[in-house]
């Protein structure tokens, strides 16, 4: 039995990923910062709920203790993320806005990954999926005439670009693990006030695909549903 933990999974892409992986036969820990929302979401799906705030060391360690007591972990999906309200451009972004985005999207992913690495190391086929963004691509945001070039915000793209670098460095350090960054596409979720052009079913497809990757799957990659993306 493959055991998977998904952060930020009480709604949106995390919830849909949990649903799909449960259907694929995984045991799924639905991790949620809000315990009550997580409990309700887990009950809807038949998943296991664990309270986990990626910005809090004690919360992450407590979640790891729950999972280790139950037997271990094979797949970690770092899905929890935030986008600053309005994501200010270069003239208006502040240190506080940058700090908040990085605390969840970057430091949080490292905190969770570090806590669960010992469990993943025991798995026969360990996988880490980091939910990134097309806005993390330096190539894309410097290509005039594209929607990503036109995006003015600083904190969100910068945090996801940092997550891409983390993905590469972890993949190099742990070659027996499959560690990848995925771009789910512009999906209708609370992150973008439901302005996205894709459904959560469409957005979760690449997350699920990489979560199901076996030992011969890619690692150190940055991909969307159509294939590799330029860094």
PDB file of C-alpha atoms in Angstrom, residues 1-150:
ATOM      1  CA  UNK A   1       0.000   0.000   0.000  1.00  0.00           C
ATOM      2  CA  UNK A   2       1.345   3.418  -1.001  1.00  0.00           C
ATOM      3  CA  UNK A   3       0.942   6.129   1.630  1.00  0.00           C
ATOM      4  CA  UNK A   4       0.737   9.773   0.595  1.00  0.00           C
ATOM      5  CA  UNK A   5       0.614  13.055   2.521  1.00  0.00           C
ATOM      6  CA  UNK A   6      -0.705  16.210   0.829  1.00  0.00           C
ATOM      7  CA  UNK A   7      -0.347  19.623   2.457  1.00  0.00           C
ATOM      8  CA  UNK A   8      -3.077  22.225   2.078  1.00  0.00           C
ATOM      9  CA  UNK A   9      -5.463  19.470   1.053  1.00  0.00           C
ATOM     10  CA  UNK A  10      -8.780  20.508   2.581  1.00  0.00           C
ATOM     11  CA  UNK A  11      -9.792  22.303  -0.645  1.00  0.00           C
ATOM     12  CA  UNK A  12      -8.809  23.096  -4.231  1.00  0.00           C
ATOM     13  CA  UNK A  13      -5.982  21.268  -5.939  1.00  0.00           C
ATOM     14  CA  UNK A  14      -4.937  19.476  -2.766  1.00  0.00           C
ATOM     15  CA  UNK A  15      -8.433  18.091  -2.202  1.00  0.00           C
ATOM     16  CA  UNK A  16      -8.774  16.933  -5.812  1.00  0.00           C
ATOM     17  CA  UNK A  17      -5.314  15.346  -5.709  1.00  0.00           C
ATOM     18  CA  UNK A  18      -6.310  13.488  -2.548  1.00  0.00           C
ATOM     19  CA  UNK A  19      -9.486  12.262  -4.205  1.00  0.00           C
ATOM     20  CA  UNK A  20      -7.641  10.996  -7.266  1.00  0.00           C
ATOM     21  CA  UNK A  21      -4.892   9.262  -5.298  1.00  0.00           C
ATOM     22  CA  UNK A  22      -7.413   7.576  -3.025  1.00  0.00           C
ATOM     23  CA  UNK A  23      -9.119   6.278  -6.174  1.00  0.00           C
ATOM     24  CA  UNK A  24      -5.725   4.984  -7.327  1.00  0.00           C
ATOM     25  CA  UNK A  25      -5.436   2.937  -4.140  1.00  0.00           C
ATOM     26  CA  UNK A  26      -3.250   5.183  -1.996  1.00  0.00           C
ATOM     27  CA  UNK A  27      -3.687   5.670   1.713  1.00  0.00           C
ATOM     28  CA  UNK A  28      -3.911   9.461   1.908  1.00  0.00           C
ATOM     29  CA  UNK A  29      -3.185  11.820   4.767  1.00  0.00           C
ATOM     30  CA  UNK A  30      -5.116  14.993   4.095  1.00  0.00           C
ATOM     31  CA  UNK A  31      -3.034  17.653   5.839  1.00  0.00           C
ATOM     32  CA  UNK A  32      -4.769  20.896   6.742  1.00  0.00           C
ATOM     33  CA  UNK A  33      -3.790  23.948   8.779  1.00  0.00           C
ATOM     34  CA  UNK A  34      -7.385  24.232  10.028  1.00  0.00           C
ATOM     35  CA  UNK A  35      -8.180  21.024  11.903  1.00  0.00           C
ATOM     36  CA  UNK A  36     -11.963  21.265  11.571  1.00  0.00           C
ATOM     37  CA  UNK A  37     -11.930  22.000   7.840  1.00  0.00           C
ATOM     38  CA  UNK A  38      -9.456  19.193   7.402  1.00  0.00           C
ATOM     39  CA  UNK A  39     -11.633  16.781   9.363  1.00  0.00           C
ATOM     40  CA  UNK A  40     -14.687  17.570   7.264  1.00  0.00           C
ATOM     41  CA  UNK A  41     -12.742  17.247   4.005  1.00  0.00           C
ATOM     42  CA  UNK A  42     -11.180  13.947   5.071  1.00  0.00           C
ATOM     43  CA  UNK A  43     -14.585  12.566   6.023  1.00  0.00           C
ATOM     44  CA  UNK A  44     -15.939  13.467   2.586  1.00  0.00           C
ATOM     45  CA  UNK A  45     -13.165  11.545   0.891  1.00  0.00           C
ATOM     46  CA  UNK A  46     -12.459   8.723   3.294  1.00  0.00           C
ATOM     47  CA  UNK A  47      -8.923  10.006   3.869  1.00  0.00           C
ATOM     48  CA  UNK A  48      -6.921  10.249   7.073  1.00  0.00           C
ATOM     49  CA  UNK A  49      -6.749  13.767   8.482  1.00  0.00           C
ATOM     50  CA  UNK A  50      -3.675  15.307  10.095  1.00  0.00           C
ATOM     51  CA  UNK A  51      -3.401  18.883  11.313  1.00  0.00           C
ATOM     52  CA  UNK A  52      -0.362  20.528   9.745  1.00  0.00           C
ATOM     53  CA  UNK A  53       0.610  24.189   9.519  1.00  0.00           C
ATOM     54  CA  UNK A  54       3.652  24.436   7.245  1.00  0.00           C
ATOM     55  CA  UNK A  55       4.763  27.632   8.998  1.00  0.00           C
ATOM     56  CA  UNK A  56       4.940  26.007  12.445  1.00  0.00           C
ATOM     57  CA  UNK A  57       7.745  23.644  13.488  1.00  0.00           C
ATOM     58  CA  UNK A  58       5.774  21.996  16.284  1.00  0.00           C
ATOM     59  CA  UNK A  59       2.783  21.369  14.022  1.00  0.00           C
ATOM     60  CA  UNK A  60       4.919  19.762  11.327  1.00  0.00           C
ATOM     61  CA  UNK A  61       6.797  17.588  13.815  1.00  0.00           C
ATOM     62  CA  UNK A  62       3.530  16.463  15.405  1.00  0.00           C
ATOM     63  CA  UNK A  63       2.173  15.495  11.983  1.00  0.00           C
ATOM     64  CA  UNK A  64       5.334  13.531  11.226  1.00  0.00           C
ATOM     65  CA  UNK A  65       4.947  11.682  14.525  1.00  0.00           C
ATOM     66  CA  UNK A  66       1.405  10.670  13.580  1.00  0.00           C
ATOM     67  CA  UNK A  67       2.496   9.342  10.203  1.00  0.00           C
ATOM     68  CA  UNK A  68       5.493   7.437  11.544  1.00  0.00           C
ATOM     69  CA  UNK A  69       3.316   5.842  14.224  1.00  0.00           C
ATOM     70  CA  UNK A  70       1.004   4.580  11.490  1.00  0.00           C
ATOM     71  CA  UNK A  71       3.819   3.011   9.491  1.00  0.00           C
ATOM     72  CA  UNK A  72       5.544   5.433   7.112  1.00  0.00           C
ATOM     73  CA  UNK A  73       5.312   7.518   3.973  1.00  0.00           C
ATOM     74  CA  UNK A  74       5.966   6.977   0.271  1.00  0.00           C
ATOM     75  CA  UNK A  75       4.735  10.177  -1.400  1.00  0.00           C
ATOM     76  CA  UNK A  76       4.837  13.778  -0.208  1.00  0.00           C
ATOM     77  CA  UNK A  77       2.946  16.480  -2.113  1.00  0.00           C
ATOM     78  CA  UNK A  78       3.980  19.985  -1.063  1.00  0.00           C
ATOM     79  CA  UNK A  79       0.812  21.708  -2.192  1.00  0.00           C
ATOM     80  CA  UNK A  80       0.194  24.322   0.524  1.00  0.00           C
ATOM     81  CA  UNK A  81       0.866  27.795  -0.801  1.00  0.00           C
ATOM     82  CA  UNK A  82      -0.267  31.402  -0.695  1.00  0.00           C
ATOM     83  CA  UNK A  83      -0.391  34.344  -3.079  1.00  0.00           C
ATOM     84  CA  UNK A  84      -0.237  37.806  -1.477  1.00  0.00           C
ATOM     85  CA  UNK A  85      -3.391  39.842  -1.881  1.00  0.00           C
ATOM     86  CA  UNK A  86      -2.950  41.695  -5.144  1.00  0.00           C
ATOM     87  CA  UNK A  87       0.665  40.442  -5.316  1.00  0.00           C
ATOM     88  CA  UNK A  88       2.168  43.958  -5.482  1.00  0.00           C
ATOM     89  CA  UNK A  89       4.539  44.935  -8.267  1.00  0.00           C
ATOM     90  CA  UNK A  90       8.106  46.129  -7.854  1.00  0.00           C
ATOM     91  CA  UNK A  91       7.140  49.678  -6.849  1.00  0.00           C
ATOM     92  CA  UNK A  92       4.886  48.551  -4.028  1.00  0.00           C
ATOM     93  CA  UNK A  93       6.088  45.183  -2.752  1.00  0.00           C
ATOM     94  CA  UNK A  94       7.392  45.269   0.817  1.00  0.00           C
ATOM     95  CA  UNK A  95       9.666  43.089   2.874  1.00  0.00           C
ATOM     96  CA  UNK A  96       6.643  41.937   4.875  1.00  0.00           C
ATOM     97  CA  UNK A  97       4.840  40.742   1.745  1.00  0.00           C
ATOM     98  CA  UNK A  98       7.945  38.898   0.544  1.00  0.00           C
ATOM     99  CA  UNK A  99       8.495  37.331   3.960  1.00  0.00           C
ATOM    100  CA  UNK A 100       4.937  36.006   4.164  1.00  0.00           C
ATOM    101  CA  UNK A 101       5.088  34.440   0.692  1.00  0.00           C
ATOM    102  CA  UNK A 102       8.455  32.832   1.303  1.00  0.00           C
ATOM    103  CA  UNK A 103       7.517  31.573   4.777  1.00  0.00           C
ATOM    104  CA  UNK A 104       4.744  29.419   3.348  1.00  0.00           C
ATOM    105  CA  UNK A 105       5.834  28.687  -0.224  1.00  0.00           C
ATOM    106  CA  UNK A 106       9.550  28.146   0.381  1.00  0.00           C
ATOM    107  CA  UNK A 107      10.432  27.767   4.056  1.00  0.00           C
ATOM    108  CA  UNK A 108       7.246  25.785   4.642  1.00  0.00           C
ATOM    109  CA  UNK A 109       8.076  23.330   1.864  1.00  0.00           C
ATOM    110  CA  UNK A 110      11.575  22.865   3.271  1.00  0.00           C
ATOM    111  CA  UNK A 111      10.237  22.451   6.813  1.00  0.00           C
ATOM    112  CA  UNK A 112       7.812  19.730   5.745  1.00  0.00           C
ATOM    113  CA  UNK A 113      10.245  17.954   3.422  1.00  0.00           C
ATOM    114  CA  UNK A 114      12.958  17.908   6.085  1.00  0.00           C
ATOM    115  CA  UNK A 115      10.583  16.466   8.668  1.00  0.00           C
ATOM    116  CA  UNK A 116       9.413  13.662   6.394  1.00  0.00           C
ATOM    117  CA  UNK A 117      12.728  12.796   4.720  1.00  0.00           C
ATOM    118  CA  UNK A 118      13.535  10.014   7.225  1.00  0.00           C
ATOM    119  CA  UNK A 119      10.208   8.358   6.440  1.00  0.00           C
ATOM    120  CA  UNK A 120      10.602   8.775   2.697  1.00  0.00           C
ATOM    121  CA  UNK A 121      14.106   7.296   2.900  1.00  0.00           C
ATOM    122  CA  UNK A 122      12.579   4.031   4.152  1.00  0.00           C
ATOM    123  CA  UNK A 123      10.210   3.768   1.194  1.00  0.00           C
ATOM    124  CA  UNK A 124      10.971   1.494  -1.755  1.00  0.00           C
ATOM    125  CA  UNK A 125       9.751   4.192  -4.167  1.00  0.00           C
ATOM    126  CA  UNK A 126       9.842   7.632  -2.507  1.00  0.00           C
ATOM    127  CA  UNK A 127       8.325  10.591  -4.357  1.00  0.00           C
ATOM    128  CA  UNK A 128       8.143  14.316  -3.636  1.00  0.00           C
ATOM    129  CA  UNK A 129       5.951  16.594  -5.747  1.00  0.00           C
ATOM    130  CA  UNK A 130       6.384  20.346  -5.255  1.00  0.00           C
ATOM    131  CA  UNK A 131       3.475  22.368  -6.607  1.00  0.00           C
ATOM    132  CA  UNK A 132       5.138  25.253  -8.414  1.00  0.00           C
ATOM    133  CA  UNK A 133       3.825  27.705 -11.028  1.00  0.00           C
ATOM    134  CA  UNK A 134       4.446  28.735 -14.614  1.00  0.00           C
ATOM    135  CA  UNK A 135       5.336  32.123 -13.130  1.00  0.00           C
ATOM    136  CA  UNK A 136       8.443  30.493 -11.654  1.00  0.00           C
ATOM    137  CA  UNK A 137       9.973  30.251 -15.126  1.00  0.00           C
ATOM    138  CA  UNK A 138      12.513  33.019 -15.707  1.00  0.00           C
ATOM    139  CA  UNK A 139      12.299  32.230 -19.403  1.00  0.00           C
ATOM    140  CA  UNK A 140       8.527  32.667 -19.448  1.00  0.00           C
ATOM    141  CA  UNK A 141       8.404  35.914 -17.499  1.00  0.00           C
ATOM    142  CA  UNK A 142      11.070  37.471 -19.745  1.00  0.00           C
ATOM    143  CA  UNK A 143       9.346  36.553 -23.013  1.00  0.00           C
ATOM    144  CA  UNK A 144       7.483  39.668 -24.255  1.00  0.00           C
ATOM    145  CA  UNK A 145       3.946  39.303 -25.463  1.00  0.00           C
ATOM    146  CA  UNK A 146       3.022  36.443 -23.115  1.00  0.00           C
ATOM    147  CA  UNK A 147       0.646  36.458 -20.119  1.00  0.00           C
ATOM    148  CA  UNK A 148       3.503  35.530 -17.798  1.00  0.00           C
ATOM    149  CA  UNK A 149       5.605  38.460 -19.040  1.00  0.00           C
ATOM    150  CA  UNK A 150       2.651  40.750 -18.313  1.00  0.00           C
TER     151      UNK A 150
END
